[in-house]
Short mmCIF file of C-alpha atoms and ligand atoms in Angstrom, two decimals:
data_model
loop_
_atom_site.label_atom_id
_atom_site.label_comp_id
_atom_site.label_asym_id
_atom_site.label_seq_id
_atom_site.Cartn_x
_atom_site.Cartn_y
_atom_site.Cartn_z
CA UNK A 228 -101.60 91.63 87.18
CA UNK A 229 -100.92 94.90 85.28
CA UNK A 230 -102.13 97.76 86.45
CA UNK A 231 -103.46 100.54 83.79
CA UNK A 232 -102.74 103.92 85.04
CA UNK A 233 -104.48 106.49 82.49
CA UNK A 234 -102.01 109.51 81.69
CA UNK A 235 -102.61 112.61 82.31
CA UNK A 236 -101.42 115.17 79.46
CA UNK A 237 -101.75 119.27 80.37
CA UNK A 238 -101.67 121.29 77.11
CA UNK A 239 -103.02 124.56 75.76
CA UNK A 240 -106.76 124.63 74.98
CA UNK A 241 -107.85 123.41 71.32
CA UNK A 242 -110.86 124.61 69.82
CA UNK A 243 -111.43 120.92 69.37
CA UNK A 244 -112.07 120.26 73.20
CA UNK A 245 -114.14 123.50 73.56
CA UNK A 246 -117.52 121.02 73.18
CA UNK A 247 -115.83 118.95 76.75
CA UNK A 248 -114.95 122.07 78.31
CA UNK A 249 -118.68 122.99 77.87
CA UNK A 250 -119.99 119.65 79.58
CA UNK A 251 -117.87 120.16 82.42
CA UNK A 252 -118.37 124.22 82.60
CA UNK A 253 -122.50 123.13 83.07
CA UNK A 254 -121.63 120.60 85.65
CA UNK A 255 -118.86 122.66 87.72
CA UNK A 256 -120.84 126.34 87.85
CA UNK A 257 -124.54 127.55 88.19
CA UNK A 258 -123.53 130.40 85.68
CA UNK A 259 -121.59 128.84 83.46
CA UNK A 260 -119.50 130.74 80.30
CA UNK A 261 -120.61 130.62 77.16
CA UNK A 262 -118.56 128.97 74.55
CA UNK A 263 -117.52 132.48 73.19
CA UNK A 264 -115.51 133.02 76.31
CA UNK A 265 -113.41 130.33 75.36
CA UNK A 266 -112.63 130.42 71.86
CA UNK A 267 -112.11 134.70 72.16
CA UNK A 268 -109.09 132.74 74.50
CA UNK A 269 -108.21 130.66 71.77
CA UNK A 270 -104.96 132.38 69.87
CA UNK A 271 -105.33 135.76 71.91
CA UNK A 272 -101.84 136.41 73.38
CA UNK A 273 -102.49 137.78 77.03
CA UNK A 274 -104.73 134.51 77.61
CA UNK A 275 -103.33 131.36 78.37
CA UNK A 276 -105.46 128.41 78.37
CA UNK A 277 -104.84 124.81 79.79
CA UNK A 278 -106.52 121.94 79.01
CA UNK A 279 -105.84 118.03 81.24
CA UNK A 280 -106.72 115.17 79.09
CA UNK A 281 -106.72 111.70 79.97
CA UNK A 282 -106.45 109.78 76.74
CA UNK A 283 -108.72 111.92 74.53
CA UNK A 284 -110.98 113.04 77.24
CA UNK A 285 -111.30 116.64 78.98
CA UNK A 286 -110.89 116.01 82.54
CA UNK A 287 -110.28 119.79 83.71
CA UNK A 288 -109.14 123.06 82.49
CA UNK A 289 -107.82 126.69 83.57
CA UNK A 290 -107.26 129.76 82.38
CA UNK A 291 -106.05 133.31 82.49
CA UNK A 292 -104.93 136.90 81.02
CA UNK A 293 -101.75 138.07 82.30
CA UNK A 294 -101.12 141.93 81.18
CA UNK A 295 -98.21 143.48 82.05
CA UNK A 296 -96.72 142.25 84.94
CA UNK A 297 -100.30 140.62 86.57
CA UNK A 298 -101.93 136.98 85.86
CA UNK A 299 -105.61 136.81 86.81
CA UNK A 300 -107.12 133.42 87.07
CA UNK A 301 -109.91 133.60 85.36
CA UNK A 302 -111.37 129.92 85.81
CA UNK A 303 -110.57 126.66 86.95
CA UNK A 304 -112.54 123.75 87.13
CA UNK A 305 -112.28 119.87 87.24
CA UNK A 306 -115.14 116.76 86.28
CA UNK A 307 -116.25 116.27 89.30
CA UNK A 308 -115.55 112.42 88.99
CA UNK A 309 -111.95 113.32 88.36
CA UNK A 310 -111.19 115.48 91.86
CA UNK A 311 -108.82 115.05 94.65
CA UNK A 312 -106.21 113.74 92.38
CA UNK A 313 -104.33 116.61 91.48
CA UNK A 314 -105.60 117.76 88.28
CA UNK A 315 -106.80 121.15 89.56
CA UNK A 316 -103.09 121.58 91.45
CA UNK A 317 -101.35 120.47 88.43
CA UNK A 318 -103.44 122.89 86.12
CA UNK A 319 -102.98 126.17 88.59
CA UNK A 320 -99.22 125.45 88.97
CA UNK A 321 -99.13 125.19 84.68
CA UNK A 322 -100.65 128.66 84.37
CA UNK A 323 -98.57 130.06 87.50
CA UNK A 324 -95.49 129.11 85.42
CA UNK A 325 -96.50 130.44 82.19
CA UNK A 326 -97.32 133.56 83.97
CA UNK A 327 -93.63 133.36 85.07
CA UNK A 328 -92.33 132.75 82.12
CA UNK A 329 -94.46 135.96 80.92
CA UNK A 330 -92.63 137.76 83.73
CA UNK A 331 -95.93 138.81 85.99
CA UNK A 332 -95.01 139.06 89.23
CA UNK A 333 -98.19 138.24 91.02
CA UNK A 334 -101.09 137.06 90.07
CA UNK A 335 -104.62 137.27 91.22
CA UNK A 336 -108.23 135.95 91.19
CA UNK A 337 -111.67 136.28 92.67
CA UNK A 338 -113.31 133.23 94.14
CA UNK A 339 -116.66 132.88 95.85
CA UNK A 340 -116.54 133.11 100.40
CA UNK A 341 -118.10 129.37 100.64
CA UNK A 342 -116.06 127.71 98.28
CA UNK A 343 -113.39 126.35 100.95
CA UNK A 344 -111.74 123.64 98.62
CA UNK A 345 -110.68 126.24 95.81
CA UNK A 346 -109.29 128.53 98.38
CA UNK A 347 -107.28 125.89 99.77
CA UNK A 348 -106.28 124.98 97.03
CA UNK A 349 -104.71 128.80 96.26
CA UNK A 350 -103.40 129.01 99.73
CA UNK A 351 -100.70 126.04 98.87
CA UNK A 352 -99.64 128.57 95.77
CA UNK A 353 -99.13 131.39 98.20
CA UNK A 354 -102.74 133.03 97.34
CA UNK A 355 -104.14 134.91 100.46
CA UNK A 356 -107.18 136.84 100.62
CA UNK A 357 -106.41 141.08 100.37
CA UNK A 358 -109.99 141.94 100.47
CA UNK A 359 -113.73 141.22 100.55
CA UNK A 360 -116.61 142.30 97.59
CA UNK A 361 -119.65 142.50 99.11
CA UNK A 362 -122.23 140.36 96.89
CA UNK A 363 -120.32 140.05 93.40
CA UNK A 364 -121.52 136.87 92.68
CA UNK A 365 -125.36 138.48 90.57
CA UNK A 366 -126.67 135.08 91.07
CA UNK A 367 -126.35 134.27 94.50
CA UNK A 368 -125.46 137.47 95.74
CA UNK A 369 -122.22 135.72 97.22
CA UNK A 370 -119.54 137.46 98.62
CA UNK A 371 -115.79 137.08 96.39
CA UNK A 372 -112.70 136.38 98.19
CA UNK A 373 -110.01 138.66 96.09
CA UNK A 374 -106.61 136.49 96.18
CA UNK A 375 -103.28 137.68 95.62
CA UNK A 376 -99.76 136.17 95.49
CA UNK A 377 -96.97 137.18 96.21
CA UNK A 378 -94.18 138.63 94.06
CA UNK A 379 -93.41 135.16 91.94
CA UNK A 380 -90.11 136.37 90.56
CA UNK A 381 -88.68 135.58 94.32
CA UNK A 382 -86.37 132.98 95.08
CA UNK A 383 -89.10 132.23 97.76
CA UNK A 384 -91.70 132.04 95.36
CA UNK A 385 -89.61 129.68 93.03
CA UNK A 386 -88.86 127.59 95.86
CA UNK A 387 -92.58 127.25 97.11
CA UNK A 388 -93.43 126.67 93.45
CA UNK A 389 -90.49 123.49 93.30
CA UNK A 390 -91.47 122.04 96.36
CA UNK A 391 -94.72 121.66 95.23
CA UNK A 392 -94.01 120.58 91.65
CA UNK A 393 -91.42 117.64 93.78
CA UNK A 394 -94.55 116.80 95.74
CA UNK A 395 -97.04 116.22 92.77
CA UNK A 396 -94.05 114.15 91.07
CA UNK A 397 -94.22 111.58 94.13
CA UNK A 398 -98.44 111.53 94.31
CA UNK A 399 -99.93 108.79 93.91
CA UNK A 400 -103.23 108.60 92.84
CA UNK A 401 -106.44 108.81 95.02
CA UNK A 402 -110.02 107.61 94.62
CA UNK A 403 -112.02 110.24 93.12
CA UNK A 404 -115.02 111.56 95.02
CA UNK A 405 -118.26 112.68 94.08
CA UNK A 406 -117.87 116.20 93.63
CA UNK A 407 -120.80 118.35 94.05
CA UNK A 408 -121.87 120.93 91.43
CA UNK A 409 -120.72 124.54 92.86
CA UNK A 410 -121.11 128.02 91.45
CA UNK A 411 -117.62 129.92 89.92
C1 COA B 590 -111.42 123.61 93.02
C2 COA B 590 -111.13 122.42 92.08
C3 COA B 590 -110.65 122.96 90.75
C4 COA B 590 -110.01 121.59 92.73
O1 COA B 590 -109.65 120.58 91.79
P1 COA B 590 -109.13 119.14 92.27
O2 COA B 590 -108.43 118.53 91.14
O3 COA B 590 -110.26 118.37 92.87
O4 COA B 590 -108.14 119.53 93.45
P2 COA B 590 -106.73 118.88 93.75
O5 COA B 590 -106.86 117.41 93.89
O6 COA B 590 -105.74 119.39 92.79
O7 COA B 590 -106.45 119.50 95.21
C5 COA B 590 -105.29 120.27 95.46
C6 COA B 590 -105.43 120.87 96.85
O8 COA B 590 -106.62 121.69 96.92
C7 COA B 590 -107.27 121.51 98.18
N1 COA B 590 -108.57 120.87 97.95
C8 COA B 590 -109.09 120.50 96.76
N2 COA B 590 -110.33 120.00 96.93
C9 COA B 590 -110.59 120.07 98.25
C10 COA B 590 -111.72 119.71 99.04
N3 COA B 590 -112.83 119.18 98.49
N4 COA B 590 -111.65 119.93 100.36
C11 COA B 590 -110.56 120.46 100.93
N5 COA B 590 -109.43 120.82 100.23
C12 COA B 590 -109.47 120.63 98.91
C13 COA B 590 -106.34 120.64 99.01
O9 COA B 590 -105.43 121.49 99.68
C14 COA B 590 -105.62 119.84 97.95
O10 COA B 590 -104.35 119.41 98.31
P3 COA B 590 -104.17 117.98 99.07
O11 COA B 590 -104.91 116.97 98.26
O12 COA B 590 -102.69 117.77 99.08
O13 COA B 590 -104.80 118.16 100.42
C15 COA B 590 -112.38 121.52 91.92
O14 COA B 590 -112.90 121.21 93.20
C16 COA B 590 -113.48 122.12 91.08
O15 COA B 590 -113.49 122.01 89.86
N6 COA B 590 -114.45 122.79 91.75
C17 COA B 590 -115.57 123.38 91.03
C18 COA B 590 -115.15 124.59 90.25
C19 COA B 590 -114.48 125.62 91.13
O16 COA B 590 -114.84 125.84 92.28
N7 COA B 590 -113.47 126.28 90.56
C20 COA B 590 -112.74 127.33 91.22
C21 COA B 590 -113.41 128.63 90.93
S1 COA B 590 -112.58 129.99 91.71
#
């Protein structure tokens, strides 16, 4: 018996899959964006927007600004009926080599204490946490975990980023899992 396996496509956003982004920005955070945010990214040079699709639908996205010689992640987030396959890996390591190709040399992003899987997530890009800000988050009054890189011009870095890239290649595919709602 044939086995379907749905592709998995990661392109730059389209104002055309702003309206999916939406769904999944309600269901992912407990203060989401508002559809502004993303189509001021839309066509604005120092943002860089990534959108996974499987067939036409929005399964995930990610984005950032890199200035100079810094990316920040500014979001990330996958349907929560789509996670633990890879998506969100696949879409940080697309932005981490457009902001390569962009020549920053690290890049950075804030991310809230309790959320363990997204931090986890940066650690196997090289992210570690360089300091604390007391209660950020205005909603929950959460603590952020600032992240940094390394310098991504390295040969180390490039290795670290290959090795992972070889990994993803070989993955197979794993059941999705529930995926509770969590705040940015
Ligand atoms: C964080 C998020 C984007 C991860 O997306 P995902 O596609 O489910 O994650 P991946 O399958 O790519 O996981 C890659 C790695 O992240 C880590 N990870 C992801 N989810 C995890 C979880 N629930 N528990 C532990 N580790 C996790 C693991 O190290 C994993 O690698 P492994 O599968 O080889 O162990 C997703 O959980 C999400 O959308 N969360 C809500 C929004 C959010 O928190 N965004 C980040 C804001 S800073």
């Amino acid at each position: 018996m044939a086995i379907f396996m749905p592709q998995l496509v990661i392109e730059p956003m389209k104002a055309e899959d702003i309206p999916q982004i939406m769904e999944i920005e309600r269901m992912c955070f407990v203060t989401p964006w508002h559809e502004s945010s993303f189509h001021a990214g839309l066509n604005h040079q120092p943002a860089c927007y990534l959108v996974a699709h499987i067939d036409e639908r929005v399964v995930g996205y990610g984005g950032m600004w890199v200035i100079m010689d810094e990316a920040h992640i500014t979001t990330l987030a996958v349907h929560p009926a789509y996670r633990r396959q890879h998506i969100g890996e696949r879409l940080l390591l697309g932005l981490l080599e457009v902001a390569i190709a962009r020549r920053a040399r690290r890049a950075t992003l804030e991310v809230r204490a309790s959320n363990t899987a997204a931090q986890r997530l940066y650690a196997k890009y090289g992210f570690y946490a360089v300091a604390i800000r007391k209660g950020y988050y205005a909603d929950t009054g959460e603590d952020a975990v600032i992240m940094w890189t390394p310098d991504m011009q390295t040969p180390e870095y490039q290795l670290l980023l290959r090795a992972n890239r070889w990994k993803l290649l070989r993955a197979e595919p794993e059941t999705p899992d529930d995926g509770a709602s969590i705040s940015r």
